[in-house]
Amino acid sequence: PHQVGFANRRGHGGGGGGGNGNDDAQRAVEIACGSSFNVARMRDGSVLTWGLGESGQLGRGKPPVLRPDPHSRNYDTQAAHEHHLTPQRVQLPGAAESSSASVHAIGCGSYHTLLATRDNVWTFGLNNYGQLGVDPDDASHPFASAAKATENAHEGAVLRVLTAPTPVAVRGLEAERVGTICSVDGGEHHSLALGMSGAVYSFGRGDAGELGWKTADDGKGRVASGYFAFAPQRVEGPLRGYAIKQINCGSHHNIAVS
């Protein structure tokens, strides 16, 4: 085991894990892990991330740390330690020091992160299947960048939102629409959110039934390969009439407790 210390709320890790007095607000009260990265929610409602962040899953807007040589997969170790491996704070856009900006729930997918505040759900990281609640094909989005239209190398590139390096608010999960979200979690390419009312919402990839509401596309009960939905929808069906108390995601499945 390795002890992780948090020296101050602005994000640099310290050598010890303890604290006293003014450091009490920086004690971790919730932790979550994705694929090679970590998230910690602190007592004061701030969030720290660290690990590998090549897909933006650390939420800091820092550049990738792979060396520029296209034939090399080596990391710039100094940049990786400074920008990725050292715990640092995630800043929500326009967040003031207020209760509405305080994070009360965190969750991780394989390569993306979800945060819940009183008013919104925020996401960052990989978005290739809409798991951030953002349309990957929205060419006008601030995070849209050039990507291959198909696997055919001779075809031109299009603008797609494949990653978000800093937090984005999920449209459709605002408290004024669905009430406050109290829990969030992610799978490999999908996301779940649980409302205070007990309602569950899902978005992202759904070709293995991960979304819980997509009907079959053929007579064998299968969903079309690669199917996804970026807009959150409520999971009902057998859940109708139940107030869900806890959600959890596997890579391609979910479990809920009523």
Short mmCIF file of N, CA, C and O in Angstrom, two decimals, residues 33-153:
data_model
loop_
_atom_site.label_atom_id
_atom_site.label_comp_id
_atom_site.label_asym_id
_atom_site.label_seq_id
_atom_site.Cartn_x
_atom_site.Cartn_y
_atom_site.Cartn_z
N CYS A 33 -12.27 4.95 -8.53
CA CYS A 33 -11.17 4.62 -9.43
C CYS A 33 -11.71 4.27 -10.81
O CYS A 33 -12.71 3.57 -10.94
N GLY A 34 -11.01 4.74 -11.84
CA GLY A 34 -11.25 4.31 -13.20
C GLY A 34 -10.11 3.43 -13.65
O GLY A 34 -9.43 2.80 -12.83
N SER A 35 -9.87 3.39 -14.95
CA SER A 35 -8.76 2.61 -15.47
C SER A 35 -7.49 3.45 -15.37
O SER A 35 -7.26 4.35 -16.17
N SER A 36 -6.69 3.20 -14.37
CA SER A 36 -5.41 3.88 -14.15
C SER A 36 -5.54 5.34 -13.74
O SER A 36 -4.63 6.14 -13.98
N PHE A 37 -6.65 5.71 -13.13
CA PHE A 37 -6.76 7.06 -12.54
C PHE A 37 -7.67 7.01 -11.33
O PHE A 37 -8.42 6.05 -11.12
N ASN A 38 -7.58 8.06 -10.51
CA ASN A 38 -8.27 8.09 -9.22
C ASN A 38 -8.93 9.43 -8.98
O ASN A 38 -8.46 10.47 -9.47
N VAL A 39 -10.01 9.42 -8.21
CA VAL A 39 -10.74 10.63 -7.86
C VAL A 39 -11.04 10.58 -6.36
O VAL A 39 -11.40 9.53 -5.83
N ALA A 40 -10.86 11.71 -5.70
CA ALA A 40 -11.17 11.81 -4.27
C ALA A 40 -12.03 13.04 -4.03
O ALA A 40 -11.72 14.13 -4.51
N ARG A 41 -13.13 12.85 -3.30
CA ARG A 41 -13.96 13.98 -2.87
C ARG A 41 -13.57 14.34 -1.45
O ARG A 41 -13.51 13.48 -0.57
N MET A 42 -13.31 15.61 -1.24
CA MET A 42 -12.84 16.08 0.04
C MET A 42 -14.01 16.57 0.90
O MET A 42 -15.10 16.83 0.40
N ARG A 43 -13.75 16.72 2.19
CA ARG A 43 -14.80 17.11 3.13
C ARG A 43 -15.41 18.46 2.78
O ARG A 43 -16.59 18.71 3.03
N ASP A 44 -14.64 19.35 2.17
CA ASP A 44 -15.16 20.68 1.84
C ASP A 44 -15.90 20.72 0.50
O ASP A 44 -16.30 21.79 0.05
N GLY A 45 -16.06 19.55 -0.15
CA GLY A 45 -16.80 19.50 -1.41
C GLY A 45 -15.94 19.67 -2.64
O GLY A 45 -16.46 19.65 -3.77
N SER A 46 -14.63 19.86 -2.49
CA SER A 46 -13.74 19.93 -3.63
C SER A 46 -13.37 18.51 -4.08
O SER A 46 -13.62 17.54 -3.36
N VAL A 47 -12.80 18.40 -5.28
CA VAL A 47 -12.45 17.10 -5.85
C VAL A 47 -11.02 17.15 -6.36
O VAL A 47 -10.61 18.11 -7.03
N LEU A 48 -10.25 16.11 -6.03
CA LEU A 48 -8.88 15.97 -6.52
C LEU A 48 -8.80 14.74 -7.42
O LEU A 48 -9.48 13.73 -7.18
N THR A 49 -7.97 14.82 -8.47
CA THR A 49 -7.76 13.69 -9.37
C THR A 49 -6.27 13.47 -9.57
O THR A 49 -5.47 14.39 -9.46
N TRP A 50 -5.92 12.24 -9.92
CA TRP A 50 -4.54 11.93 -10.28
C TRP A 50 -4.51 10.58 -10.98
O TRP A 50 -5.44 9.79 -10.92
N GLY A 51 -3.43 10.31 -11.72
CA GLY A 51 -3.30 9.08 -12.49
C GLY A 51 -2.99 9.40 -13.94
O GLY A 51 -2.44 10.45 -14.26
N LEU A 52 -3.35 8.49 -14.84
CA LEU A 52 -3.17 8.74 -16.27
C LEU A 52 -4.39 9.47 -16.81
O LEU A 52 -5.51 9.04 -16.61
N GLY A 53 -4.14 10.56 -17.53
CA GLY A 53 -5.24 11.41 -17.98
C GLY A 53 -5.23 11.70 -19.45
O GLY A 53 -5.65 12.77 -19.88
N GLU A 54 -4.80 10.76 -20.27
CA GLU A 54 -4.67 10.99 -21.71
C GLU A 54 -6.00 11.29 -22.39
O GLU A 54 -6.04 11.91 -23.45
N SER A 55 -7.11 10.86 -21.80
CA SER A 55 -8.43 11.12 -22.41
C SER A 55 -9.17 12.25 -21.73
O SER A 55 -10.36 12.44 -21.97
N GLY A 56 -8.50 12.99 -20.87
CA GLY A 56 -9.13 14.10 -20.18
C GLY A 56 -9.84 13.72 -18.91
O GLY A 56 -10.54 14.54 -18.30
N GLN A 57 -9.69 12.47 -18.46
CA GLN A 57 -10.45 11.98 -17.31
C GLN A 57 -10.03 12.61 -15.98
O GLN A 57 -10.71 12.41 -14.97
N LEU A 58 -8.95 13.40 -15.97
CA LEU A 58 -8.56 14.11 -14.75
C LEU A 58 -9.23 15.47 -14.64
O LEU A 58 -9.22 16.09 -13.58
N GLY A 59 -9.79 15.95 -15.74
CA GLY A 59 -10.58 17.18 -15.70
C GLY A 59 -9.80 18.46 -15.53
O GLY A 59 -10.36 19.48 -15.15
N ARG A 60 -8.51 18.44 -15.81
CA ARG A 60 -7.67 19.62 -15.55
C ARG A 60 -7.35 20.43 -16.81
O ARG A 60 -6.75 21.49 -16.72
N GLY A 61 -7.65 19.89 -17.99
CA GLY A 61 -7.33 20.59 -19.21
C GLY A 61 -5.86 20.59 -19.55
O GLY A 61 -5.39 21.38 -20.37
N LYS A 62 -5.10 19.68 -18.94
CA LYS A 62 -3.66 19.62 -19.20
C LYS A 62 -3.40 18.81 -20.48
O LYS A 62 -4.16 17.90 -20.83
N PRO A 63 -2.31 19.11 -21.18
CA PRO A 63 -2.01 18.38 -22.43
C PRO A 63 -1.59 16.95 -22.15
O PRO A 63 -1.13 16.63 -21.04
N PRO A 64 -1.73 16.06 -23.15
CA PRO A 64 -1.23 14.69 -23.00
C PRO A 64 0.27 14.69 -22.73
O PRO A 64 0.98 15.64 -23.08
N VAL A 65 0.74 13.64 -22.12
CA VAL A 65 2.14 13.59 -21.75
C VAL A 65 2.90 12.48 -22.49
O VAL A 65 4.02 12.16 -22.13
N LEU A 66 2.28 11.89 -23.54
CA LEU A 66 3.04 10.99 -24.38
C LEU A 66 4.01 11.81 -25.21
O LEU A 66 3.71 12.92 -25.66
N ARG A 67 5.19 11.29 -25.44
CA ARG A 67 6.17 12.01 -26.24
C ARG A 67 5.65 12.17 -27.67
O ARG A 67 4.92 11.32 -28.17
N PRO A 68 6.00 13.28 -28.35
CA PRO A 68 5.42 13.57 -29.66
C PRO A 68 5.82 12.62 -30.77
O PRO A 68 5.18 12.59 -31.81
N ASP A 69 6.90 11.84 -30.59
CA ASP A 69 7.32 10.89 -31.62
C ASP A 69 6.20 9.88 -31.87
O ASP A 69 5.83 9.12 -30.97
N PRO A 70 5.59 9.84 -33.07
CA PRO A 70 4.46 8.94 -33.32
C PRO A 70 4.81 7.47 -33.22
O PRO A 70 3.94 6.62 -33.10
N HIS A 71 6.10 7.15 -33.25
CA HIS A 71 6.53 5.75 -33.16
C HIS A 71 6.87 5.36 -31.72
O HIS A 71 7.29 4.24 -31.47
N SER A 72 6.72 6.30 -30.81
CA SER A 72 7.06 6.04 -29.42
C SER A 72 5.82 6.10 -28.54
O SER A 72 4.94 6.92 -28.74
N ARG A 73 5.72 5.20 -27.56
CA ARG A 73 4.65 5.25 -26.57
C ARG A 73 5.22 5.62 -25.21
O ARG A 73 4.62 5.37 -24.18
N ASN A 74 6.40 6.23 -25.21
CA ASN A 74 7.04 6.62 -23.96
C ASN A 74 6.42 7.89 -23.40
O ASN A 74 6.04 8.79 -24.15
N TYR A 75 6.34 7.97 -22.09
CA TYR A 75 5.81 9.15 -21.42
C TYR A 75 6.93 10.13 -21.08
O TYR A 75 8.05 9.73 -20.76
N ASP A 76 6.59 11.39 -21.15
CA ASP A 76 7.44 12.44 -20.60
C ASP A 76 7.24 12.37 -19.08
O ASP A 76 6.25 12.88 -18.55
N THR A 77 8.15 11.72 -18.39
CA THR A 77 7.93 11.40 -16.97
C THR A 77 7.81 12.65 -16.11
O THR A 77 7.03 12.68 -15.16
N GLN A 78 8.59 13.69 -16.42
CA GLN A 78 8.49 14.90 -15.63
C GLN A 78 7.13 15.57 -15.80
O GLN A 78 6.48 15.98 -14.83
N ALA A 79 6.65 15.67 -17.06
CA ALA A 79 5.34 16.25 -17.31
C ALA A 79 4.23 15.39 -16.73
O ALA A 79 3.24 15.90 -16.20
N ALA A 80 4.39 14.06 -16.82
CA ALA A 80 3.38 13.16 -16.27
C ALA A 80 3.26 13.35 -14.77
O ALA A 80 2.14 13.38 -14.22
N HIS A 81 4.39 13.46 -14.08
CA HIS A 81 4.34 13.64 -12.63
C HIS A 81 3.71 14.97 -12.26
O HIS A 81 2.89 15.07 -11.34
N GLU A 82 4.05 16.02 -13.01
CA GLU A 82 3.56 17.36 -12.68
C GLU A 82 2.07 17.52 -13.00
O GLU A 82 1.31 18.09 -12.22
N HIS A 83 1.66 17.01 -14.17
CA HIS A 83 0.30 17.27 -14.65
C HIS A 83 -0.69 16.16 -14.39
O HIS A 83 -1.89 16.40 -14.39
N HIS A 84 -0.22 14.93 -14.17
CA HIS A 84 -1.14 13.81 -14.06
C HIS A 84 -1.02 13.06 -12.73
O HIS A 84 -2.04 12.76 -12.10
N LEU A 85 0.17 12.72 -12.33
CA LEU A 85 0.34 11.80 -11.20
C LEU A 85 0.25 12.48 -9.84
O LEU A 85 0.10 11.80 -8.82
N THR A 86 0.34 13.79 -9.80
CA THR A 86 0.22 14.53 -8.53
C THR A 86 -1.23 14.94 -8.32
O THR A 86 -1.83 15.55 -9.20
N PRO A 87 -1.85 14.60 -7.19
CA PRO A 87 -3.24 15.00 -6.94
C PRO A 87 -3.43 16.50 -7.06
O PRO A 87 -2.69 17.28 -6.44
N GLN A 88 -4.39 16.91 -7.88
CA GLN A 88 -4.70 18.32 -8.04
C GLN A 88 -6.20 18.51 -8.13
O GLN A 88 -6.94 17.59 -8.49
N ARG A 89 -6.61 19.73 -7.83
CA ARG A 89 -8.04 20.04 -7.75
C ARG A 89 -8.67 20.21 -9.13
O ARG A 89 -8.06 20.78 -10.04
N VAL A 90 -9.90 19.75 -9.27
CA VAL A 90 -10.71 19.98 -10.46
C VAL A 90 -11.53 21.25 -10.24
O VAL A 90 -12.22 21.38 -9.22
N GLN A 91 -11.48 22.17 -11.19
CA GLN A 91 -12.21 23.42 -11.09
C GLN A 91 -13.46 23.35 -11.96
O GLN A 91 -13.36 23.17 -13.17
N LEU A 92 -14.63 23.48 -11.36
CA LEU A 92 -15.87 23.51 -12.14
C LEU A 92 -16.01 24.87 -12.81
O LEU A 92 -15.68 25.90 -12.21
N PRO A 93 -16.50 24.90 -14.04
CA PRO A 93 -16.63 26.18 -14.76
C PRO A 93 -17.50 27.18 -14.00
O PRO A 93 -18.63 26.88 -13.62
N GLY A 94 -16.96 28.35 -13.74
CA GLY A 94 -17.72 29.40 -13.08
C GLY A 94 -18.08 29.11 -11.65
O GLY A 94 -18.92 29.79 -11.06
N ALA A 95 -17.48 28.07 -11.06
CA ALA A 95 -17.86 27.67 -9.71
C ALA A 95 -17.42 28.70 -8.69
O ALA A 95 -16.26 29.10 -8.64
N ALA A 96 -18.35 29.14 -7.90
CA ALA A 96 -18.04 30.04 -6.78
C ALA A 96 -17.89 29.21 -5.52
O ALA A 96 -18.25 28.03 -5.49
N GLU A 97 -17.35 29.81 -4.50
CA GLU A 97 -17.22 29.10 -3.22
C GLU A 97 -18.58 29.11 -2.53
O GLU A 97 -18.85 29.88 -1.62
N SER A 98 -19.47 28.26 -3.00
CA SER A 98 -20.83 28.22 -2.47
C SER A 98 -21.29 26.78 -2.39
O SER A 98 -20.69 25.89 -2.95
N SER A 99 -22.40 26.58 -1.69
CA SER A 99 -22.91 25.22 -1.53
C SER A 99 -23.34 24.61 -2.85
O SER A 99 -23.28 23.40 -3.04
N SER A 100 -23.79 25.44 -3.80
CA SER A 100 -24.24 24.90 -5.08
C SER A 100 -23.07 24.38 -5.91
O SER A 100 -23.26 23.59 -6.83
N ALA A 101 -21.84 24.84 -5.61
CA ALA A 101 -20.66 24.39 -6.33
C ALA A 101 -19.97 23.23 -5.62
O ALA A 101 -18.98 22.70 -6.12
N SER A 102 -20.47 22.83 -4.47
CA SER A 102 -19.85 21.77 -3.68
C SER A 102 -20.26 20.40 -4.24
O SER A 102 -21.44 20.12 -4.43
N VAL A 103 -19.27 19.56 -4.51
CA VAL A 103 -19.54 18.22 -5.04
C VAL A 103 -19.92 17.28 -3.90
O VAL A 103 -19.23 17.22 -2.88
N HIS A 104 -21.03 16.55 -4.06
CA HIS A 104 -21.45 15.63 -3.01
C HIS A 104 -21.44 14.17 -3.46
O HIS A 104 -21.74 13.28 -2.66
N ALA A 105 -21.08 13.90 -4.73
CA ALA A 105 -20.99 12.52 -5.20
C ALA A 105 -20.04 12.45 -6.38
O ALA A 105 -20.00 13.37 -7.21
N ILE A 106 -19.25 11.39 -6.45
CA ILE A 106 -18.31 11.19 -7.55
C ILE A 106 -18.47 9.78 -8.10
O ILE A 106 -18.95 8.86 -7.41
N GLY A 107 -18.09 9.59 -9.35
CA GLY A 107 -18.12 8.27 -9.97
C GLY A 107 -17.15 8.22 -11.12
O GLY A 107 -16.83 9.24 -11.74
N CYS A 108 -16.67 7.02 -11.44
CA CYS A 108 -15.72 6.85 -12.54
C CYS A 108 -16.20 5.77 -13.50
O CYS A 108 -16.70 4.72 -13.08
N GLY A 109 -16.03 6.03 -14.80
CA GLY A 109 -16.08 4.99 -15.80
C GLY A 109 -14.65 4.55 -16.07
O GLY A 109 -13.72 4.94 -15.35
N SER A 110 -14.46 3.77 -17.11
CA SER A 110 -13.10 3.33 -17.41
C SER A 110 -12.20 4.51 -17.74
O SER A 110 -11.05 4.57 -17.31
N TYR A 111 -12.74 5.47 -18.53
CA TYR A 111 -11.93 6.59 -18.98
C TYR A 111 -12.68 7.92 -18.86
O TYR A 111 -12.37 8.87 -19.57
N HIS A 112 -13.66 7.99 -17.98
CA HIS A 112 -14.38 9.25 -17.78
C HIS A 112 -14.80 9.37 -16.32
O HIS A 112 -14.83 8.38 -15.58
N THR A 113 -15.11 10.61 -15.93
CA THR A 113 -15.43 10.93 -14.54
C THR A 113 -16.75 11.68 -14.47
O THR A 113 -17.07 12.46 -15.36
N LEU A 114 -17.51 11.42 -13.41
CA LEU A 114 -18.77 12.11 -13.18
C LEU A 114 -18.76 12.72 -11.78
O LEU A 114 -18.31 12.08 -10.82
N LEU A 115 -19.27 13.96 -11.68
CA LEU A 115 -19.41 14.64 -10.41
C LEU A 115 -20.83 15.17 -10.28
O LEU A 115 -21.41 15.62 -11.26
N ALA A 116 -21.39 15.13 -9.09
CA ALA A 116 -22.73 15.65 -8.85
C ALA A 116 -22.68 16.77 -7.82
O ALA A 116 -22.08 16.63 -6.76
N THR A 117 -23.30 17.91 -8.17
CA THR A 117 -23.49 19.01 -7.25
C THR A 117 -24.98 19.19 -7.02
O THR A 117 -25.80 18.46 -7.58
N ARG A 118 -25.34 20.16 -6.22
CA ARG A 118 -26.75 20.38 -5.91
C ARG A 118 -27.56 20.69 -7.17
O ARG A 118 -28.72 20.28 -7.30
N ASP A 119 -26.95 21.38 -8.14
CA ASP A 119 -27.70 21.86 -9.30
C ASP A 119 -27.43 21.10 -10.59
O ASP A 119 -28.25 21.14 -11.51
N ASN A 120 -26.28 20.42 -10.70
CA ASN A 120 -25.89 19.83 -11.98
C ASN A 120 -25.12 18.53 -11.80
O ASN A 120 -24.61 18.24 -10.72
N VAL A 121 -25.01 17.78 -12.92
CA VAL A 121 -24.04 16.69 -13.03
C VAL A 121 -22.98 17.15 -14.02
O VAL A 121 -23.30 17.69 -15.09
N TRP A 122 -21.72 16.93 -13.67
CA TRP A 122 -20.58 17.34 -14.50
C TRP A 122 -19.80 16.11 -14.92
O TRP A 122 -19.65 15.17 -14.14
N THR A 123 -19.30 16.13 -16.15
CA THR A 123 -18.53 14.99 -16.67
C THR A 123 -17.30 15.49 -17.41
O THR A 123 -17.25 16.62 -17.89
N PHE A 124 -16.30 14.61 -17.51
CA PHE A 124 -15.12 14.90 -18.33
C PHE A 124 -14.40 13.59 -18.62
O PHE A 124 -14.57 12.60 -17.92
N GLY A 125 -13.61 13.60 -19.71
CA GLY A 125 -12.91 12.40 -20.14
C GLY A 125 -13.34 11.94 -21.52
O GLY A 125 -13.70 12.75 -22.38
N LEU A 126 -13.33 10.64 -21.73
CA LEU A 126 -13.64 10.05 -23.03
C LEU A 126 -15.13 10.14 -23.32
O LEU A 126 -15.96 9.90 -22.45
N ASN A 127 -15.47 10.45 -24.58
CA ASN A 127 -16.87 10.65 -24.97
C ASN A 127 -17.20 9.96 -26.29
O ASN A 127 -18.12 10.36 -26.99
N ASN A 128 -16.48 8.91 -26.64
CA ASN A 128 -16.67 8.29 -27.96
C ASN A 128 -18.04 7.66 -28.13
O ASN A 128 -18.50 7.46 -29.27
N TYR A 129 -18.75 7.37 -27.04
CA TYR A 129 -20.11 6.83 -27.12
C TYR A 129 -21.11 7.74 -26.40
O TYR A 129 -22.18 7.27 -25.99
N GLY A 130 -20.78 8.99 -26.22
CA GLY A 130 -21.71 9.90 -25.57
C GLY A 130 -21.82 9.71 -24.08
O GLY A 130 -22.77 10.19 -23.45
N GLN A 131 -20.84 9.04 -23.47
CA GLN A 131 -20.91 8.75 -22.03
C GLN A 131 -20.77 9.98 -21.16
O GLN A 131 -21.02 9.91 -19.95
N LEU A 132 -20.40 11.12 -21.76
CA LEU A 132 -20.35 12.36 -20.99
C LEU A 132 -21.67 13.12 -21.05
O LEU A 132 -21.81 14.18 -20.44
N GLY A 133 -22.64 12.59 -21.81
CA GLY A 133 -23.88 13.32 -22.00
C GLY A 133 -23.75 14.40 -23.06
O GLY A 133 -24.57 15.31 -23.12
N VAL A 134 -22.72 14.30 -23.88
CA VAL A 134 -22.44 15.25 -24.95
C VAL A 134 -22.53 14.52 -26.28
O VAL A 134 -22.02 13.40 -26.42
N ASP A 135 -23.16 15.14 -27.28
CA ASP A 135 -23.27 14.55 -28.61
C ASP A 135 -21.87 14.48 -29.24
O ASP A 135 -21.26 15.51 -29.50
N PRO A 136 -21.35 13.28 -29.51
CA PRO A 136 -20.01 13.18 -30.11
C PRO A 136 -19.93 13.81 -31.50
O PRO A 136 -18.83 14.16 -31.96
N ASP A 137 -21.08 13.97 -32.16
CA ASP A 137 -21.08 14.51 -33.52
C ASP A 137 -21.43 15.99 -33.57
O ASP A 137 -21.72 16.52 -34.66
N ASP A 138 -21.40 16.67 -32.43
CA ASP A 138 -21.68 18.10 -32.40
C ASP A 138 -20.43 18.88 -32.80
O ASP A 138 -19.57 19.19 -31.99
N ALA A 139 -20.35 19.21 -34.08
CA ALA A 139 -19.16 19.89 -34.61
C ALA A 139 -19.00 21.31 -34.06
O ALA A 139 -17.92 21.90 -34.16
N SER A 140 -20.07 21.87 -33.49
CA SER A 140 -19.99 23.23 -32.96
C SER A 140 -19.57 23.28 -31.50
O SER A 140 -19.40 24.37 -30.94
N HIS A 141 -19.40 22.13 -30.87
CA HIS A 141 -19.05 22.09 -29.45
C HIS A 141 -17.63 22.63 -29.25
O HIS A 141 -16.75 22.41 -30.08
N PRO A 142 -17.38 23.34 -28.15
CA PRO A 142 -16.04 23.88 -27.91
C PRO A 142 -14.93 22.84 -27.90
O PRO A 142 -13.77 23.16 -28.20
N PHE A 143 -15.26 21.59 -27.57
CA PHE A 143 -14.24 20.55 -27.51
C PHE A 143 -14.19 19.70 -28.78
O PHE A 143 -13.50 18.67 -28.81
N ALA A 144 -14.90 20.08 -29.82
CA ALA A 144 -14.85 19.34 -31.08
C ALA A 144 -13.47 19.46 -31.71
O ALA A 144 -12.87 20.54 -31.73
N SER A 145 -12.94 18.36 -32.21
CA SER A 145 -11.64 18.36 -32.86
C SER A 145 -11.67 17.39 -34.03
O SER A 145 -12.59 16.57 -34.15
N ALA A 146 -10.68 17.48 -34.88
CA ALA A 146 -10.65 16.66 -36.09
C ALA A 146 -10.49 15.19 -35.74
O ALA A 146 -9.65 14.81 -34.93
N ALA A 147 -11.32 14.36 -36.37
CA ALA A 147 -11.24 12.91 -36.19
C ALA A 147 -11.60 12.25 -37.51
O ALA A 147 -12.32 12.83 -38.32
N LYS A 148 -11.12 11.04 -37.71
CA LYS A 148 -11.43 10.33 -38.95
C LYS A 148 -12.92 10.05 -39.03
O LYS A 148 -13.54 9.61 -38.06
N ALA A 149 -13.50 10.28 -40.21
CA ALA A 149 -14.92 10.03 -40.41
C ALA A 149 -15.21 8.54 -40.36
O ALA A 149 -16.23 8.10 -39.83
N THR A 150 -14.33 7.72 -40.91
CA THR A 150 -14.47 6.27 -40.91
C THR A 150 -13.08 5.67 -40.72
O THR A 150 -12.07 6.38 -40.61
N GLU A 151 -13.01 4.36 -40.73
CA GLU A 151 -11.72 3.69 -40.64
C GLU A 151 -10.95 3.75 -41.96
O GLU A 151 -9.79 3.36 -42.03
N ASN A 152 -11.60 4.20 -43.02
CA ASN A 152 -10.94 4.34 -44.32
C ASN A 152 -9.98 5.52 -44.26
O ASN A 152 -10.39 6.67 -44.17
N ALA A 153 -8.70 5.25 -44.34
CA ALA A 153 -7.69 6.30 -44.19
C ALA A 153 -7.74 7.33 -45.30
O ALA A 153 -7.19 8.42 -45.16
#
